[in-house]
Structures are given as structure tokens and as C-alpha cells.
Amino acid sequence: MKLRITYVFLCAVLLFSCKKETPEDIVAPLAFVVPSHFPDPVYNFSNNPVTHDGFELGRRLFYDTRLSADYAVSCASCHKLEAAFSDVGKPLSQGVGGAFGDRNSPGLYNLAWHPAFMWDGGVNHIEISSFAAITHPRELNMDFAVLLNRLRAIPEYQLLFEKAFGSPGIDDQRFFYAMTQFTGLMISASSKYDDYLKGNASLSQQEMTGKALFEQHCAACHAGVLQTDFSYRNNGLDTEFSDPGRKLITNNPDDLGKFRVPSLRNVALTAPYMHDGRFSNLDQVLNHYVFGVQNSSTLDPILTQSIGLNSSERAAIISFLNTLTDTKFTQNAKFSNPF
Amino acid sequence: MSILLIFVAIQNGHMKTAYFAFVTLLLTASVVSCRKNPEQPNQDPPKSKHIQVSINHIWGEPSVPLVLNQDFTHPTTNEGFNFTTCKYYLSNFQFRKTDGTWWSHPFSYNLVGVTQSNNFTFTLADVPFGTYDAVRFLIGVDSAKNVSGAQAGDLAPSNGMFWSWSSGYIMVKLEGSSPQADLNYFSFHLGGFRNADNTNTTRWKEISLSETPFTVTGQNDPKLKLFADISKAWNAGNLVSEVNSIHDASTRAHYMADQFRNAFSLEGVE
């Protein structure tokens, strides 16, 4: 009888083995899921299906200091989970040899919705967004060909790449696909504000006041559920521009001093603020928009008239901004250091 | 075999044997059903062929082979050049048929340059049989591939021909030393692909083959041979003593891209 059951079981296994294994079978819990209140993403992983092994490989690469020239710096050195993947408290981050970067390390979340990357939008695709930081002389300072050879020599990575992509080999595309599986799944959509939008939470009176003021004065640029319209604007920080901003990419004088409008999701966690990290807290940011906007030829038209907000109104806006903090995201263990 | 066994087993009252034979039959059937139907062998004769394109890198007129780490004098400006890098992309190959229509290669991205030898050969796969009286190609990489994320092969960023700070392929990279240049070095990275920003430094080049028709058949081993006279990148309007470094898609880059286009001419066909 036992033998019979075994035999039937064998049969069943053989029959089922006809079914091809699909990515869904391997990683149901790690699929890229668009939050119900979000718009369609720019990047949908159609050419790079998310798998458990691909995500875990990307996670390892993200946290691995072997990605830097001096084995001292990883992506996570300047993109820390607890700060929504920004660099806690640092106006400018430090790369290999303690060198300071050019601009403030931005938070990383909802990247699959970004049409472009970096403060000036110079990087046009999520898959290659890590390339700039890895090769920048004052960030990870790695020649990418040297990096690939370094990874190829590490047995652990030989195995992980094979597991993630089904055959041996480490190359540019696989590296970037794995990295994107990790960074593209960094979705922040479960703040108190999200709960409010979905009808599952209510905001306090001060938060509601702040929300109304925010929508009146800030939401033209920090628009929609993603809290940015992804445009490039001069928000009146300076009259002279040591950093040309968007003009560096477009060569267009009209783009001088313009930078990407950042998402304000998790903004309470991503201090300091602005492309050069000049403001250390949200009070300073609000004060800038009320009292400090500098005129120049490329100043955004929206800011030519000052935003009148008294101190209690500013406090209300900040209390609203605090509802954008997503601790479910920043405490999600699947994004933590695997080493 | 199994069927026979079942039959014999039932006849002899060996039900257990019959059962196992039946299951074995099922098993065999399931294994066989897993197999894909064998592909029908392709009976059609081939209609296309891989062809070779060879680029003969030269310098000046009368020309000499261009090699790395050797001194050359520019034929018209008399400025000195010693190359450490000479790399560029040739993509989007198209061939004009005798009826005047163009056949476009579906995927031809080739990182070309001077390596150990001045001669660089690459393959264009599956060019249809026919006679062609012109070829054209893009110097650089088309905008679509500049905005499509991580690529492999010749388009992999680790080839050192991809800008990280402003995503996009470098169409041509020329580096080396010159006694006339500021600090004795030159470094030209021409790149950019957006017409909207006037940052497109890619250039189309068309070369007539009407004098020496290029025929691809089942019998021959076709080879398209081109000259690339790299000295054409410089002239009185682009002196290395005046500009020794371009790393953008500026007006200077546009001018040099126009000159670089003149480097290519027909050497011959085989």
C-alpha cells in the first residue's frame, strides 16, 4: 500500500512538473504592487520581473562596501533606511576618503514613479540611477568595469547572481536589474496621511488646518499623492548660482538654478533640506518661503509674490508635513542591512 | 509494452501487477506529454547572411595607419597628436536597395575603435540577399537606446562610453597628448542625444556604393570596408591648441561632431 501511494505521488509530481515555474511561484510576497491610491508608475518591471533572489541580491549590493574604491562606502552609507534612505543630518554626504559630494543625499522611495533622477534630473532611468553614485569620484569612486570584475571574483556573488538570473554570469545589466529590484520596491505609501486618504484615519484640527494651507500655498509644486510634480524650479535660494542645477543637463540658460521639486513624503525624516542641505529644519524651510525668497531671472513665477504665513500657520503646515512620515516603511526589515 | 503487461496480468489474475503496469503507462504518457512537439525543420533556404564591416583607421593624406601611443602630425594644421583612446559608436545600419528603398538593420550597435590594430571588424547579422548601392549609419547611439535603462554588450556602461551624470552614450571619445594643447593633453567626449535641448551630437553618415555595388548572396562572403580618417576631426576651425577638452554637447561639440562625420569614406567591398 505504501509503495502504491509513493507510486501515485511520483506520478503526480511528474504531471505537475510540466507546469513551468513562473516568477509568481517563487516570490509571491515580493511582487511590485502599486498602492491603490497611487498613479501608474513610470517603471513597472515588465523587462525585469521581481524575484526574491533578485531583490535579495540588490539588497546585498546596496549595503556592500565592496562597491566602493576603498571598500569603505556603500549606497547605504548615505542612504539610511531610518531616514527614508536619506543621510541623517548631513548637508553633504561623504564618499571615499571622506570627500564631500556636491549635493544633499535625497531620500529614496517611490522611485518607480520618478521620470528622472538626481537633483538636476540628469539620470533618465531608474535602472542606471545607481551608476552615477558608484562612479562619482567623491562618492563610491569605482570604475564600473573594475567593480564588475571585483564582484566576479567573489564566490558568494557568483552564486547569488546565478540564483537571481538562472545562469552564471555577472554583467552590467544583471547588476542594474538586481539593484532596481531592491530600490524600485522601496515604496512609501503607508503614512498617517495615506491612511487619511483611504478613509482609515482622521487628522487633528491643526493637521487639517495645515493641510488646507499646504494645498493653498505648496501643492502647486508638491502636487498630488506623490507630493511632487517632478518639475525643475528655482525656488529663490540665491541670486548667484554656484551650482547651475538643471542647466548643467539641458544647456539652457532658462534652467539656471533650477532643481527638481522633491517629494515631501517622509520630509520630517530627511533633514537637512534643499539641494545643498542649507536648511537644517522645517522651520527654516518655511521661513525661507515666507521671508527669504531671492529674486533672479529664473525665479519660479509662483514665488515672485511672497507667501504670507504667520507663525501658527507655519506650525500647522509642519504638523501636516509630519503626517507624511511613514514609519512602516522606515522600519520595514526587508530593506535593512543583510550583512 | 505496458498495455501488453496489463492484458497478460489481468488474464492471469495478477491484479497487483496490472495496477503497476497501468500506473507505469500513465507515467510514461505524462513524461512524453511534457516533451514539446519537435520543431519542424526549416525547409526554407536562407535569405540573409551575416556580413563583415571593417573600419580601417587612418591619419591624413597620404594616409598612414592610425595606431595608439604614436606621434602623428595633422596634415593641414601641423598640430601633433598621440592617441591613447579612439572609440566611437556606429549604429542603425541601413542599406539602400536598387529600387531606392532602404533596408534597416533591426539591431546594430557597435562600439568601434583603434585597439591593438588600426583595423576594426564587426559583424552585421542577417543582411538580406540583394544588391545595395548605398549604406548609411548613425555615428553614436539613437535616442531610444539612451533612455531605455541598463543595456548589455557593446552598450553596457562598463565600456566607459556612457555618461553617469547626464545619462547617455558618448558618441566618440578621443584622448591623448599633444604638444600644442593646454597641459599637453586632449580629451574629447562628444555626447548628448536630445534634439529638444539642441544637445544631439549623433550624426548620420551616408556612403554611396553605386560605383562598387555591394552584393549579398548565398555564395559570397560579403565585406564592407570603410576608411576612418580620424584627422578629419580637426581643422582650422577646431584646433587642439584652442580647445583641448570637450565633455558635453556644446556648440563646440556640435562642430566637432560635424567634422568627425567626414572621417568616413568607402575603401571597397568584397
Coordinates of C-alpha atoms in Angstrom, one line a residue:
Chain A
M1 CA 0.0 0.0 0.0
K2 CA 2.8 2.4 1.0
L3 CA 4.5 1.6 -2.2
R4 CA 1.4 2.3 -4.2
I5 CA 0.9 5.7 -2.6
T6 CA 4.5 6.6 -3.4
Y7 CA 4.0 5.5 -6.9
V8 CA 0.9 7.6 -7.3
F9 CA 2.7 10.5 -5.7
L10 CA 5.6 10.2 -8.2
C11 CA 3.1 10.2 -11.0
A12 CA 1.5 13.4 -9.7
V13 CA 4.9 15.1 -9.3
L14 CA 5.8 14.2 -12.9
L15 CA 2.5 15.5 -14.1
F16 CA 2.9 18.8 -12.3
S17 CA 6.5 19.2 -13.4
C18 CA 5.1 20.0 -16.8
K19 CA 4.0 23.4 -15.5
K20 CA 6.7 26.0 -15.9
E21 CA 7.8 27.8 -12.8
T22 CA 6.8 31.4 -13.0
P23 CA 8.2 34.3 -11.1
E24 CA 4.9 34.5 -9.1
D25 CA 5.5 31.0 -7.8
I26 CA 8.9 31.9 -6.5
V27 CA 8.1 35.2 -4.8
A28 CA 4.5 36.0 -4.2
P29 CA 5.4 38.2 -1.2
L30 CA 7.8 40.3 -3.1
A31 CA 5.8 41.5 -6.1
F32 CA 5.8 45.1 -7.2
V33 CA 2.3 46.2 -6.1
V34 CA 1.1 49.7 -7.0
P35 CA -0.7 51.2 -3.9
S36 CA -4.4 51.6 -4.7
H37 CA -4.3 55.4 -4.3
F38 CA -1.1 55.9 -6.4
P39 CA -1.0 56.8 -10.1
D40 CA 0.5 54.4 -12.6
P41 CA 4.3 54.0 -12.2
V42 CA 6.8 55.1 -14.8
Y43 CA 8.7 51.8 -14.3
N44 CA 6.7 48.6 -14.0
F45 CA 9.4 45.9 -14.0
S46 CA 8.0 44.5 -17.2
N47 CA 11.5 43.8 -18.5
N48 CA 12.9 43.0 -15.1
P49 CA 10.5 40.7 -13.2
V50 CA 11.0 40.9 -9.4
T51 CA 12.1 37.7 -7.7
H52 CA 13.0 37.0 -4.2
D53 CA 16.6 36.2 -5.2
G54 CA 16.9 39.3 -7.4
F55 CA 15.6 41.6 -4.6
E56 CA 17.9 40.0 -2.1
L57 CA 20.9 40.3 -4.4
G58 CA 20.0 44.0 -4.9
R59 CA 19.7 44.5 -1.2
R60 CA 23.2 42.9 -0.6
L61 CA 24.7 45.1 -3.3
F62 CA 23.1 48.2 -1.8
Y63 CA 24.6 47.5 1.6
D64 CA 28.0 46.2 0.4
T65 CA 31.0 48.5 0.9
R66 CA 32.9 46.4 -1.7
L67 CA 31.1 48.6 -4.2
S68 CA 33.5 51.5 -3.4
A69 CA 37.1 52.1 -4.4
D70 CA 38.3 51.9 -0.8
Y71 CA 35.9 49.2 0.5
A72 CA 34.6 51.7 3.0
V73 CA 31.4 53.2 1.5
S74 CA 28.2 51.6 0.3
C75 CA 25.0 53.0 -1.1
A76 CA 23.6 52.7 2.4
S77 CA 26.4 55.0 3.8
C78 CA 24.5 58.0 2.5
H79 CA 21.0 56.4 2.1
K80 CA 19.9 55.2 5.5
L81 CA 16.7 53.3 6.0
E82 CA 15.7 55.1 9.2
A83 CA 15.9 58.4 7.4
A84 CA 13.8 57.2 4.5
F85 CA 17.1 56.4 2.8
S86 CA 18.5 60.0 3.1
D87 CA 21.6 60.8 5.0
V88 CA 20.8 61.7 8.6
G89 CA 21.6 65.3 9.3
K90 CA 24.3 65.7 6.7
P91 CA 24.0 68.7 4.3
L92 CA 26.5 67.0 2.0
S93 CA 27.5 63.4 2.3
Q94 CA 30.9 61.9 2.4
G95 CA 32.2 59.4 -0.1
V96 CA 35.5 57.5 -0.4
G97 CA 38.3 59.2 1.5
G98 CA 35.8 61.4 3.3
A99 CA 35.3 63.5 0.2
F100 CA 32.2 65.6 0.3
G101 CA 29.6 65.2 -2.5
D102 CA 28.2 68.1 -4.5
R103 CA 24.6 67.9 -3.3
N104 CA 22.4 66.7 -0.5
S105 CA 21.7 63.0 -0.5
P106 CA 18.0 62.6 -1.2
G107 CA 15.6 60.1 0.3
L108 CA 14.9 57.0 -1.8
Y109 CA 11.3 55.9 -2.0
N110 CA 8.6 55.6 -4.7
L111 CA 11.5 55.7 -7.3
A112 CA 9.4 53.7 -9.8
W113 CA 7.3 56.8 -10.2
H114 CA 10.2 59.1 -11.0
P115 CA 10.5 60.2 -14.6
A116 CA 14.2 61.2 -13.8
F117 CA 16.7 61.1 -11.0
M118 CA 19.1 63.3 -9.2
W119 CA 18.5 67.0 -8.2
D120 CA 19.1 68.1 -11.8
G121 CA 17.2 65.2 -13.4
G122 CA 20.5 64.2 -15.2
V123 CA 19.8 60.5 -14.9
N124 CA 16.9 59.4 -17.1
H125 CA 16.1 55.8 -15.9
I126 CA 15.8 54.0 -12.6
E127 CA 17.9 51.1 -13.8
I128 CA 21.0 53.2 -14.2
S129 CA 20.4 55.6 -11.2
S130 CA 23.0 53.8 -9.1
F131 CA 25.6 54.2 -11.8
A132 CA 26.2 57.9 -11.2
A133 CA 26.8 57.4 -7.4
I134 CA 29.0 54.4 -7.9
T135 CA 31.3 56.0 -10.4
H136 CA 31.4 59.6 -9.0
P137 CA 34.9 60.3 -7.7
R138 CA 33.6 61.8 -4.5
E139 CA 31.0 59.1 -3.9
L140 CA 31.9 55.4 -4.4
N141 CA 34.6 56.3 -6.9
M142 CA 34.5 53.0 -8.8
D143 CA 35.3 52.3 -12.4
F144 CA 32.3 50.2 -13.3
A145 CA 34.3 47.6 -15.3
V146 CA 36.6 47.2 -12.3
L147 CA 33.6 46.8 -10.0
L148 CA 32.2 44.0 -12.2
N149 CA 35.5 42.2 -12.1
R150 CA 35.7 42.6 -8.4
L151 CA 32.2 41.0 -8.0
R152 CA 33.0 38.2 -10.5
A153 CA 35.9 37.2 -8.2
I154 CA 33.7 36.8 -5.2
P155 CA 32.2 33.3 -5.0
E156 CA 29.2 34.5 -2.9
Y157 CA 28.2 36.9 -5.7
Q158 CA 28.8 34.3 -8.4
L159 CA 26.2 32.2 -6.6
L160 CA 23.8 35.0 -5.9
F161 CA 23.8 36.3 -9.5
E162 CA 23.2 32.7 -10.8
K163 CA 20.4 32.2 -8.3
A164 CA 18.8 35.6 -9.3
F165 CA 19.1 35.2 -13.0
G166 CA 19.1 31.5 -13.6
S167 CA 22.5 31.1 -15.2
P168 CA 26.1 32.0 -14.2
G169 CA 27.5 35.4 -15.1
I170 CA 27.8 38.9 -13.7
D171 CA 27.4 41.8 -16.1
D172 CA 26.1 45.4 -16.2
Q173 CA 22.6 44.6 -17.0
R174 CA 22.2 42.0 -14.2
F175 CA 23.8 44.3 -11.7
F176 CA 21.4 47.1 -12.5
Y177 CA 18.4 44.9 -12.7
A178 CA 19.1 43.5 -9.2
M179 CA 19.7 46.9 -7.8
T180 CA 16.5 48.1 -9.3
Q181 CA 14.5 45.2 -7.9
F182 CA 15.6 46.4 -4.4
T183 CA 15.4 50.2 -4.9
G184 CA 12.2 50.0 -7.0
L185 CA 10.4 48.2 -4.3
M186 CA 11.1 50.9 -1.8
I187 CA 7.5 52.1 -1.7
S188 CA 6.3 54.6 0.9
A189 CA 2.6 54.6 0.9
S190 CA 1.5 53.9 4.5
S191 CA 1.9 57.2 6.4
K192 CA -0.9 58.7 8.5
Y193 CA -1.7 60.9 5.5
D194 CA -2.2 57.7 3.3
D195 CA -4.5 56.2 6.0
Y196 CA -6.4 59.5 6.0
L197 CA -6.7 59.5 2.1
K198 CA -8.0 55.9 2.3
G199 CA -10.6 56.9 4.9
N200 CA -8.8 54.8 7.6
A201 CA -7.6 57.7 9.9
S202 CA -8.5 61.2 10.7
L203 CA -6.2 64.2 11.0
S204 CA -6.2 66.5 14.0
Q205 CA -7.6 70.0 13.7
Q206 CA -4.1 71.5 13.4
E207 CA -3.1 69.0 10.8
M208 CA -6.3 69.7 8.8
T209 CA -5.5 73.5 9.0
G210 CA -2.0 72.7 7.9
K211 CA -3.3 70.6 5.0
A212 CA -5.6 73.4 3.8
L213 CA -2.7 75.9 3.9
F214 CA -0.4 73.4 2.3
E215 CA -2.9 72.9 -0.6
Q216 CA -3.2 76.6 -1.0
H217 CA 0.5 77.6 -0.9
C218 CA 2.6 74.5 -1.6
A219 CA 0.7 71.9 -3.6
A220 CA 1.2 73.6 -6.9
C221 CA 4.7 72.1 -6.9
H222 CA 4.4 69.4 -4.2
A223 CA 1.5 68.1 -6.0
G224 CA -0.7 65.0 -5.7
V225 CA -0.3 61.9 -3.8
L226 CA 3.4 61.6 -4.6
Q227 CA 3.9 65.1 -3.2
T228 CA 5.8 66.4 -6.2
D229 CA 5.1 67.3 -9.8
F230 CA 8.7 66.2 -10.7
S231 CA 9.4 69.6 -12.3
Y232 CA 12.6 71.7 -12.1
R233 CA 12.2 75.1 -10.4
N234 CA 14.2 77.9 -9.0
N235 CA 12.8 78.3 -5.5
G236 CA 14.6 81.6 -4.8
L237 CA 17.5 80.3 -2.7
D238 CA 20.1 82.5 -4.4
T239 CA 20.7 85.4 -6.8
E240 CA 24.0 83.9 -8.0
F241 CA 24.3 80.2 -8.7
S242 CA 27.5 78.3 -7.8
D243 CA 25.6 75.2 -8.8
P244 CA 23.9 75.7 -12.2
G245 CA 21.3 72.9 -11.5
R246 CA 19.2 71.8 -14.4
K247 CA 21.1 74.0 -16.8
L248 CA 24.0 71.5 -16.4
I249 CA 21.9 68.9 -18.2
T250 CA 19.9 71.0 -20.7
N251 CA 22.5 73.7 -21.5
N252 CA 19.5 76.0 -21.4
P253 CA 20.1 79.4 -19.6
D254 CA 16.5 79.4 -18.6
D255 CA 17.2 76.4 -16.4
L256 CA 19.9 78.1 -14.3
G257 CA 19.5 77.5 -10.6
K258 CA 16.6 75.1 -11.1
F259 CA 16.4 71.8 -9.2
R260 CA 13.9 69.0 -9.0
V261 CA 10.9 69.6 -6.7
P262 CA 11.4 66.9 -4.1
S263 CA 8.6 64.7 -2.8
L264 CA 7.7 65.8 0.7
R265 CA 6.8 62.3 1.8
N266 CA 8.9 61.5 4.9
V267 CA 10.1 65.1 4.9
A268 CA 10.3 65.1 8.7
L269 CA 13.0 62.4 8.4
T270 CA 15.1 63.8 5.6
A271 CA 16.7 66.9 7.1
P272 CA 18.6 68.9 6.1
Y273 CA 16.8 70.4 3.2
M274 CA 17.4 71.8 -0.3
H275 CA 19.9 70.6 -2.9
D276 CA 22.8 71.8 -0.8
G277 CA 21.3 70.9 2.6
R278 CA 21.4 74.5 3.7
F279 CA 18.3 74.4 6.0
S280 CA 18.6 72.1 9.0
N281 CA 14.9 72.0 9.9
L282 CA 11.4 72.6 8.6
D283 CA 11.1 75.9 10.4
Q284 CA 13.9 77.3 8.4
V285 CA 12.4 76.0 5.2
L286 CA 9.0 77.6 5.9
N287 CA 10.8 80.8 6.9
H288 CA 12.6 80.8 3.6
Y289 CA 9.3 80.7 1.6
V290 CA 7.8 83.4 3.8
F291 CA 10.7 85.8 4.3
G292 CA 13.7 84.6 2.3
V293 CA 12.9 84.2 -1.4
Q294 CA 15.6 85.8 -3.6
N295 CA 14.8 87.3 -6.9
S296 CA 16.6 86.2 -10.1
S297 CA 15.8 85.9 -13.8
T298 CA 14.9 82.2 -13.4
L299 CA 12.9 82.5 -10.2
D300 CA 9.7 80.5 -10.4
P301 CA 6.8 82.8 -11.1
I302 CA 4.8 81.2 -8.3
L303 CA 7.3 82.6 -5.8
T304 CA 7.5 86.1 -7.1
Q305 CA 4.8 87.1 -4.6
S306 CA 5.7 86.2 -1.1
I307 CA 3.7 83.5 0.7
G308 CA 2.2 85.2 3.8
L309 CA 2.1 82.8 6.7
N310 CA 2.1 83.7 10.3
S311 CA 3.9 81.5 12.9
S312 CA 0.8 79.5 13.9
E313 CA 0.1 78.8 10.2
R314 CA 3.6 77.7 9.6
A315 CA 3.3 75.4 12.7
A316 CA 0.1 74.0 11.2
I317 CA 1.8 73.2 7.9
I318 CA 4.7 71.5 9.7
S319 CA 2.2 69.4 11.7
F320 CA 0.6 68.4 8.4
L321 CA 4.0 67.5 7.0
N322 CA 4.6 65.3 9.9
T323 CA 1.6 63.1 8.8
L324 CA 3.7 62.3 5.7
T325 CA 6.1 60.3 7.8
D326 CA 5.9 56.6 7.0
T327 CA 7.4 54.6 9.8
K328 CA 6.0 51.3 8.4
F329 CA 8.4 52.0 5.5
T330 CA 11.4 53.1 7.6
Q331 CA 11.1 50.1 9.9
N332 CA 10.5 47.5 7.3
A333 CA 13.1 44.8 7.9
K334 CA 13.1 43.7 4.3
F335 CA 15.0 46.9 3.5
S336 CA 17.5 46.5 6.3
N337 CA 21.2 45.7 6.2
P338 CA 21.6 42.0 5.3
F339 CA 25.2 41.8 6.5
Chain B
M1 CA 4.7 -2.9 -23.5
S2 CA 2.7 -1.8 -20.5
I3 CA -0.5 -2.4 -22.3
L4 CA 0.5 -6.0 -23.1
L5 CA 1.6 -6.4 -19.5
I6 CA -1.8 -5.2 -18.1
F7 CA -3.6 -7.5 -20.5
V8 CA -1.5 -10.6 -19.5
A9 CA -1.7 -9.7 -15.9
I10 CA -5.5 -9.4 -15.8
Q11 CA -5.8 -12.6 -17.7
N12 CA -3.7 -14.4 -15.2
G13 CA -5.5 -12.7 -12.2
H14 CA -2.4 -10.7 -11.2
M15 CA -4.3 -7.6 -10.4
K16 CA -1.4 -6.0 -8.5
T17 CA 0.9 -6.4 -11.4
A18 CA -1.8 -5.0 -13.7
Y19 CA -2.2 -2.0 -11.4
F20 CA 1.5 -1.2 -11.5
A21 CA 1.7 -1.7 -15.2
F22 CA -1.3 0.7 -15.6
V23 CA 0.4 3.3 -13.5
T24 CA 3.6 2.9 -15.4
L25 CA 1.7 3.5 -18.6
L26 CA 0.3 6.8 -17.1
L27 CA 3.7 7.8 -16.0
T28 CA 5.2 7.2 -19.4
A29 CA 2.3 9.1 -21.0
S30 CA 2.9 12.1 -18.7
V31 CA 6.6 12.2 -19.4
V32 CA 6.0 12.0 -23.1
S33 CA 3.3 14.8 -22.9
C34 CA 5.9 17.0 -21.3
R35 CA 8.0 16.9 -24.4
K36 CA 7.4 19.7 -26.7
N37 CA 6.5 18.9 -30.2
P38 CA 9.7 18.7 -32.2
E39 CA 10.2 21.8 -34.2
Q40 CA 9.5 21.4 -37.9
P41 CA 12.9 21.7 -39.6
N42 CA 13.1 24.9 -41.5
Q43 CA 12.8 23.9 -45.1
D44 CA 13.2 27.4 -46.5
P45 CA 16.6 28.2 -48.0
P46 CA 18.4 31.1 -46.2
K47 CA 17.5 34.6 -47.4
S48 CA 20.1 36.5 -45.4
K49 CA 23.7 36.4 -44.4
H50 CA 26.0 37.8 -41.7
I51 CA 28.3 40.4 -43.3
Q52 CA 31.5 41.9 -42.1
V53 CA 32.2 45.6 -41.8
S54 CA 35.8 46.6 -41.4
I55 CA 37.0 50.0 -40.4
N56 CA 40.5 50.9 -41.5
H57 CA 41.6 53.7 -39.2
I58 CA 44.0 56.1 -40.9
W59 CA 45.5 59.5 -40.5
G60 CA 45.9 62.3 -43.1
E61 CA 46.6 62.3 -46.8
P62 CA 48.7 60.4 -48.0
S63 CA 47.4 58.3 -45.2
V64 CA 49.2 56.2 -42.6
P65 CA 47.6 53.6 -40.3
L66 CA 46.4 55.2 -37.1
V67 CA 47.7 53.4 -34.0
L68 CA 47.7 54.2 -30.4
N69 CA 50.7 55.8 -28.5
Q70 CA 52.4 57.0 -31.6
D71 CA 53.0 60.6 -32.8
F72 CA 51.1 62.0 -35.8
T73 CA 51.2 65.4 -37.3
H74 CA 47.9 66.9 -38.6
P75 CA 48.0 67.2 -42.4
T76 CA 46.6 70.8 -42.5
T77 CA 47.1 72.3 -39.1
N78 CA 50.5 70.7 -38.3
E79 CA 49.5 70.1 -34.7
G80 CA 50.8 67.0 -33.1
F81 CA 48.6 64.1 -31.8
N82 CA 49.3 61.0 -29.9
F83 CA 46.2 58.9 -29.1
T84 CA 45.6 56.8 -26.0
T85 CA 41.9 56.3 -26.8
C86 CA 40.0 56.4 -30.0
K87 CA 36.5 54.8 -29.6
Y88 CA 33.1 55.6 -31.0
Y89 CA 29.7 54.0 -31.8
L90 CA 28.4 53.1 -35.2
S91 CA 24.7 52.1 -35.1
N92 CA 21.5 51.8 -37.0
F93 CA 23.0 50.4 -40.2
Q94 CA 20.8 50.8 -43.3
F95 CA 21.3 49.6 -46.9
R96 CA 19.7 51.1 -50.0
K97 CA 18.3 48.5 -52.4
T98 CA 18.4 49.1 -56.1
D99 CA 14.7 50.0 -56.1
G100 CA 15.6 53.0 -53.9
T101 CA 14.1 51.7 -50.7
W102 CA 16.2 51.3 -47.5
W103 CA 16.6 48.1 -45.5
S104 CA 17.2 48.9 -41.8
H105 CA 19.1 46.6 -39.6
P106 CA 16.9 45.8 -36.6
F107 CA 19.7 45.9 -34.0
S108 CA 23.2 47.1 -34.9
Y109 CA 25.1 48.8 -32.1
N110 CA 28.8 48.6 -32.5
L111 CA 31.5 50.0 -30.3
V112 CA 34.3 50.6 -32.7
G113 CA 37.8 51.9 -32.3
V114 CA 41.5 51.6 -32.6
T115 CA 42.7 48.8 -30.4
Q116 CA 45.9 46.7 -30.9
S117 CA 45.4 47.1 -34.7
N118 CA 44.2 50.1 -36.7
N119 CA 41.7 47.8 -38.3
F120 CA 38.5 47.0 -36.5
T121 CA 36.0 44.5 -37.9
F122 CA 32.5 43.8 -36.7
T123 CA 29.6 41.7 -37.9
L124 CA 26.1 42.8 -39.1
A125 CA 23.8 39.8 -38.7
D126 CA 21.3 38.7 -41.2
V127 CA 21.5 41.2 -44.0
P128 CA 19.0 40.1 -46.7
F129 CA 20.4 38.8 -50.0
G130 CA 20.4 41.6 -52.6
T131 CA 22.4 44.3 -54.2
Y132 CA 22.8 47.6 -52.4
D133 CA 24.0 50.9 -53.8
A134 CA 24.4 52.9 -50.5
V135 CA 24.9 52.4 -46.8
R136 CA 24.1 54.8 -44.0
F137 CA 24.6 54.6 -40.3
L138 CA 24.4 56.7 -37.2
I139 CA 27.6 57.8 -35.5
G140 CA 26.6 57.5 -31.9
V141 CA 23.6 55.8 -30.3
D142 CA 20.0 56.7 -31.1
S143 CA 17.9 58.5 -28.5
A144 CA 15.7 55.5 -27.8
K145 CA 18.6 53.4 -26.5
N146 CA 19.8 56.4 -24.5
V147 CA 16.6 56.3 -22.4
S148 CA 16.0 52.6 -22.1
G149 CA 17.9 51.8 -18.9
A150 CA 20.5 49.1 -18.4
Q151 CA 21.9 47.7 -21.6
A152 CA 24.3 44.8 -22.3
G153 CA 27.1 44.0 -24.8
D154 CA 28.6 47.0 -26.7
L155 CA 26.0 49.2 -25.0
A156 CA 27.0 48.2 -21.4
P157 CA 28.0 51.2 -19.3
S158 CA 31.2 49.4 -18.2
N159 CA 32.6 50.1 -21.7
G160 CA 33.3 53.6 -20.5
M161 CA 31.1 55.2 -23.2
F162 CA 28.2 56.2 -21.0
W163 CA 27.8 59.4 -19.0
S164 CA 26.7 58.9 -15.5
W165 CA 25.9 62.5 -14.6
S166 CA 23.8 63.1 -17.6
S167 CA 22.6 59.8 -18.8
G168 CA 23.5 59.0 -22.4
Y169 CA 26.1 57.5 -24.6
I170 CA 29.3 59.2 -25.7
M171 CA 29.3 59.1 -29.5
V172 CA 33.0 59.5 -29.8
K173 CA 35.9 59.5 -27.2
L174 CA 39.3 60.8 -28.4
E175 CA 42.0 61.1 -25.8
G176 CA 45.8 61.6 -25.8
S177 CA 48.5 64.1 -25.8
S178 CA 49.6 67.0 -28.0
P179 CA 52.5 69.4 -27.6
Q180 CA 50.2 72.2 -28.8
A181 CA 47.4 71.5 -26.3
D182 CA 47.0 73.2 -22.9
L183 CA 48.8 71.0 -20.3
N184 CA 49.8 68.8 -23.3
Y185 CA 46.7 66.7 -23.2
F186 CA 43.4 66.4 -25.1
S187 CA 40.2 64.8 -24.1
F188 CA 37.1 64.9 -26.4
H189 CA 34.0 63.2 -25.2
L190 CA 31.2 64.2 -27.6
G191 CA 27.8 63.1 -26.3
G192 CA 24.1 64.1 -26.0
F193 CA 21.1 62.9 -27.9
R194 CA 18.2 65.3 -27.3
N195 CA 17.1 67.4 -30.2
A196 CA 14.8 69.3 -27.8
D197 CA 17.8 70.7 -25.9
N198 CA 19.9 71.0 -29.0
T199 CA 22.3 68.5 -27.4
N200 CA 22.2 65.9 -30.1
T201 CA 25.7 65.2 -31.2
T202 CA 24.9 62.0 -33.1
R203 CA 25.3 62.2 -36.8
W204 CA 24.0 60.3 -39.8
K205 CA 26.6 59.3 -42.4
E206 CA 25.7 58.1 -45.9
I207 CA 28.2 56.5 -48.2
S208 CA 27.4 55.7 -51.8
L209 CA 28.2 52.2 -53.1
S210 CA 27.0 52.9 -56.6
E211 CA 30.4 52.6 -58.2
T212 CA 31.1 49.3 -56.5
P213 CA 27.7 47.7 -55.8
F214 CA 27.6 45.7 -52.7
T215 CA 26.0 42.3 -53.3
V216 CA 25.0 39.8 -50.6
T217 CA 24.3 36.3 -51.9
G218 CA 24.3 32.7 -50.6
Q219 CA 27.7 32.2 -52.4
N220 CA 29.9 35.1 -51.3
D221 CA 31.3 36.3 -48.0
P222 CA 30.5 39.9 -48.2
K223 CA 32.7 42.5 -46.5
L224 CA 32.1 46.3 -46.5
K225 CA 35.4 48.1 -46.0
L226 CA 35.4 51.7 -44.8
F227 CA 38.2 54.2 -44.1
A228 CA 38.0 56.3 -40.9
D229 CA 40.5 59.2 -41.3
I230 CA 40.5 60.5 -37.7
S231 CA 42.5 63.6 -38.6
K232 CA 39.3 64.9 -40.2
A233 CA 38.0 65.7 -36.6
W234 CA 40.3 68.7 -36.6
N235 CA 40.9 71.6 -38.9
A236 CA 41.5 75.4 -38.9
G237 CA 38.1 75.7 -37.2
N238 CA 38.9 73.2 -34.5
L239 CA 42.5 73.5 -33.3
V240 CA 43.7 71.4 -30.4
S241 CA 45.8 74.4 -29.3
E242 CA 42.5 76.4 -28.9
V243 CA 40.2 73.7 -27.5
N244 CA 41.7 70.6 -25.9
S245 CA 38.8 69.3 -23.9
I246 CA 35.1 68.8 -24.6
H247 CA 32.9 66.8 -22.3
D248 CA 29.4 68.0 -23.3
A249 CA 27.0 68.7 -26.1
S250 CA 28.0 72.3 -26.5
T251 CA 28.4 74.3 -29.8
R252 CA 32.0 73.1 -29.9
A253 CA 30.9 69.5 -29.6
H254 CA 28.4 70.0 -32.4
Y255 CA 31.1 71.5 -34.7
M256 CA 33.5 68.6 -33.9
A257 CA 30.7 66.0 -34.5
D258 CA 30.1 67.5 -37.9
Q259 CA 33.9 67.2 -38.7
F260 CA 34.1 63.7 -37.3
R261 CA 31.4 62.7 -39.8
N262 CA 33.8 63.5 -42.6
A263 CA 36.2 60.9 -41.4
F264 CA 34.3 58.0 -43.0
S265 CA 34.7 57.0 -46.7
L266 CA 34.5 53.9 -48.8
E267 CA 37.6 51.7 -49.0
G268 CA 35.9 49.0 -51.0
V269 CA 33.7 46.0 -51.0
E270 CA 34.4 42.3 -51.2

